[in-house]
PDB file of C-alpha atoms in Angstrom:
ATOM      1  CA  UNK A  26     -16.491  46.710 -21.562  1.00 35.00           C
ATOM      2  CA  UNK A  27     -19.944  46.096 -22.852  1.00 39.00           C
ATOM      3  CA  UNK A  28     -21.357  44.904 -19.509  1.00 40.00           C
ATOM      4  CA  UNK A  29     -19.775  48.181 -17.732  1.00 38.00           C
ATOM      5  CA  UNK A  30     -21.769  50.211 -20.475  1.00 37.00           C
ATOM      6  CA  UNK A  31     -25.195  48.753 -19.603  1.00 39.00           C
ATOM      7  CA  UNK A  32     -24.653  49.771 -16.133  1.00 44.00           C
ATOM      8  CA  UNK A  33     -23.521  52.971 -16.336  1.00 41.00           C
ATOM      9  CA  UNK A  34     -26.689  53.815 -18.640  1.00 39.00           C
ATOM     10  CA  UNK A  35     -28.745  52.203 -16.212  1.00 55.00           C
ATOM     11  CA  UNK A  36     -27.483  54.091 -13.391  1.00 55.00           C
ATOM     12  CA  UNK A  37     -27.944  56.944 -15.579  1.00 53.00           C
ATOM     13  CA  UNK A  38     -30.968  56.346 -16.619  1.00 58.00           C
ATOM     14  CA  UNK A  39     -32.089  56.932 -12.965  1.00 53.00           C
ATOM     15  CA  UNK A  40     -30.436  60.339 -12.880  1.00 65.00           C
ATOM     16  CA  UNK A  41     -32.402  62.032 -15.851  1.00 74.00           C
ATOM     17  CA  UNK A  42     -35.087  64.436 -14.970  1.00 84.00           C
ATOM     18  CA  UNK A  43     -38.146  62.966 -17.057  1.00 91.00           C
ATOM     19  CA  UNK A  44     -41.415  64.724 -17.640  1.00 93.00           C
ATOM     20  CA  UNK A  45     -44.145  61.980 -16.640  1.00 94.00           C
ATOM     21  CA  UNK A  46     -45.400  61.997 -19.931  1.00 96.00           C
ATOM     22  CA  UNK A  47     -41.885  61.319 -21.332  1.00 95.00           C
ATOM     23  CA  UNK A  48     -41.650  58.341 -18.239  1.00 96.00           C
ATOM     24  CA  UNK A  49     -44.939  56.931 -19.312  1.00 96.00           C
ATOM     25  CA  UNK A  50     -44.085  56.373 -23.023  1.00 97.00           C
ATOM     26  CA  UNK A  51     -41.367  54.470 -21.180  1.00 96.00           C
ATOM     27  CA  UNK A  52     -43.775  51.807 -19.944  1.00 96.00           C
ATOM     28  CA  UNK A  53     -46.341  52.071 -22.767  1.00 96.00           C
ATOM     29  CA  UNK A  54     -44.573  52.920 -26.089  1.00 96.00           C
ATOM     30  CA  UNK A  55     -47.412  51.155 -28.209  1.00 96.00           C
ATOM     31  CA  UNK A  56     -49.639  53.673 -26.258  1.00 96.00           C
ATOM     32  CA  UNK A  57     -50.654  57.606 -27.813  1.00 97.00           C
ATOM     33  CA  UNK A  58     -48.845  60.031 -25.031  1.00 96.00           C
ATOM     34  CA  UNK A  59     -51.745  61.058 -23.541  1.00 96.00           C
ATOM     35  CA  UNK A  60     -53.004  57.366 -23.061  1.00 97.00           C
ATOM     36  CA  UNK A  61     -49.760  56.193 -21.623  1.00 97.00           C
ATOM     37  CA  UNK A  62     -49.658  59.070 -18.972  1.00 96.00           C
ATOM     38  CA  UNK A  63     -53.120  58.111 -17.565  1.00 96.00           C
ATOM     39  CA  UNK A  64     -52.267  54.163 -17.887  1.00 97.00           C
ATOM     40  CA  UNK A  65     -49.073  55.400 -15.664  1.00 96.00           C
ATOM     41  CA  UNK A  66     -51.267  57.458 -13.220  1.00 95.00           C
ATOM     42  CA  UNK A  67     -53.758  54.640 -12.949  1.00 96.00           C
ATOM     43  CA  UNK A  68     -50.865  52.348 -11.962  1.00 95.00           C
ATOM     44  CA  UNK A  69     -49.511  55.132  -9.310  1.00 94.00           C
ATOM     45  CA  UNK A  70     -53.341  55.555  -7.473  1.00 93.00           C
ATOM     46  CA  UNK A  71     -53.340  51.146  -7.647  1.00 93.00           C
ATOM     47  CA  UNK A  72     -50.251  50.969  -5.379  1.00 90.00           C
ATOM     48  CA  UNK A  73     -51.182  53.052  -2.291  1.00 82.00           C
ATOM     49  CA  UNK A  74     -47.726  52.576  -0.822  1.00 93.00           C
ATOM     50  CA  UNK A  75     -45.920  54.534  -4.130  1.00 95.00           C
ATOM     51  CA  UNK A  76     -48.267  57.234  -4.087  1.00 94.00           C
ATOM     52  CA  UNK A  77     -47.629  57.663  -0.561  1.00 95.00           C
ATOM     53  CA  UNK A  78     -43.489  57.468  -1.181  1.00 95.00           C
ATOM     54  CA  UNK A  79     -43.784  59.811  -4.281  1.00 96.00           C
ATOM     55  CA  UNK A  80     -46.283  62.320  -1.989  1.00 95.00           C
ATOM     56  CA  UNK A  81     -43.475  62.535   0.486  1.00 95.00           C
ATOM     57  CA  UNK A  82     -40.790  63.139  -2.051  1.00 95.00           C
ATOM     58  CA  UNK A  83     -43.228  66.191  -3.759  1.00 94.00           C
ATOM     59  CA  UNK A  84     -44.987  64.931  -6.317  1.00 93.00           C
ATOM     60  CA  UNK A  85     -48.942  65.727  -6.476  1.00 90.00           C
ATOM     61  CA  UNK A  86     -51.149  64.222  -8.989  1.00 85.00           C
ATOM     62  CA  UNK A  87     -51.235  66.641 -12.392  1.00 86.00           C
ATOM     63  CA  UNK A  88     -47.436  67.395 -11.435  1.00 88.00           C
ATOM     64  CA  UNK A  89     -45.434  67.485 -15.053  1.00 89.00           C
ATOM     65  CA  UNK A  90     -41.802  66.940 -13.771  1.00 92.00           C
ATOM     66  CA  UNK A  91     -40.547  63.674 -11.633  1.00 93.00           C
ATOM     67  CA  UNK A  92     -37.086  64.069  -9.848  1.00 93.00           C
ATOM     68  CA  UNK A  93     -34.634  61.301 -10.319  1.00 93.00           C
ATOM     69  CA  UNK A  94     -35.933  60.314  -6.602  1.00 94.00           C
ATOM     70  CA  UNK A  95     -39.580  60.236  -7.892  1.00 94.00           C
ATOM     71  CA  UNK A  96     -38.233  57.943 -11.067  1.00 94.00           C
ATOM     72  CA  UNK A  97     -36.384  55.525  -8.404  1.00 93.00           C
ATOM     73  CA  UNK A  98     -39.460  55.169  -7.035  1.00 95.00           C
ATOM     74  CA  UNK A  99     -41.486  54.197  -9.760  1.00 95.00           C
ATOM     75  CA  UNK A 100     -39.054  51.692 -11.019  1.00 94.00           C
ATOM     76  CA  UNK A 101     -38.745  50.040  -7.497  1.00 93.00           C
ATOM     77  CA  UNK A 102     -42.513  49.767  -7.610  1.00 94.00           C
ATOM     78  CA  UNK A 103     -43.711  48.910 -11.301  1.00 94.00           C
ATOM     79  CA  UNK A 104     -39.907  47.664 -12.263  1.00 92.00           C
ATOM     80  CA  UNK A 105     -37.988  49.427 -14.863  1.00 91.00           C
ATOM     81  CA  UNK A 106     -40.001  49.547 -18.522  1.00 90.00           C
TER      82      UNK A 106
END
C-alpha cells in the first residue's frame, strides 16, 4: 500500500500546474524565492536542448506558469528535486 502511494503522488506530482517560482523552491528550498527562480532559469539557458523542448511546448523566458508538459520536461532534464 505504501509503495502504491509514492507513485501515485509522483505521478501526480507531474500533473500540478506550478508557477516557476513555486517549481524553483522545489530544487532550491534553502534558496530566498527570487534567488531560486533565477538559479532555475540559469539551469534552463545551460541546457540548450530543454530550452529548446520547453520553447516548443510555449514557454518563453519571464513566463510565470509551466504546464504539467513544461514540468515533465524539467524533471527529465535536471531530475526531479
Amino acid at each position: 500500500f505504501i509503495r502504491y502511494k509514492c507513485n501515485a503522488m509522483k505521478q501526480e506530482d507531474k500533473t500540478i500546474l506550478y508557477s516557476f517560482k513555486q517549481l524553483s523552491m522545489r530544487y532550491s528550498p534553502d534558496l530566498q524565492p527570487d534567488s531560486a527562480s533565477k538559479q532555475l532559469m540559469r539551469w534552463v539557458m545551460y541546457h540548450p536542448d530543454l530550452k529548446q523542448k520547453l520553447e516548443n511546448a510555449g514557454w518563453h523566458k519571464g513566463a510565470r506558469r509551466l504546464t504539467p508538459l513544461m514540468v515533465e520536461l524539467i524533471y527529465d532534464s535536471l531530475g526531479e528535486p
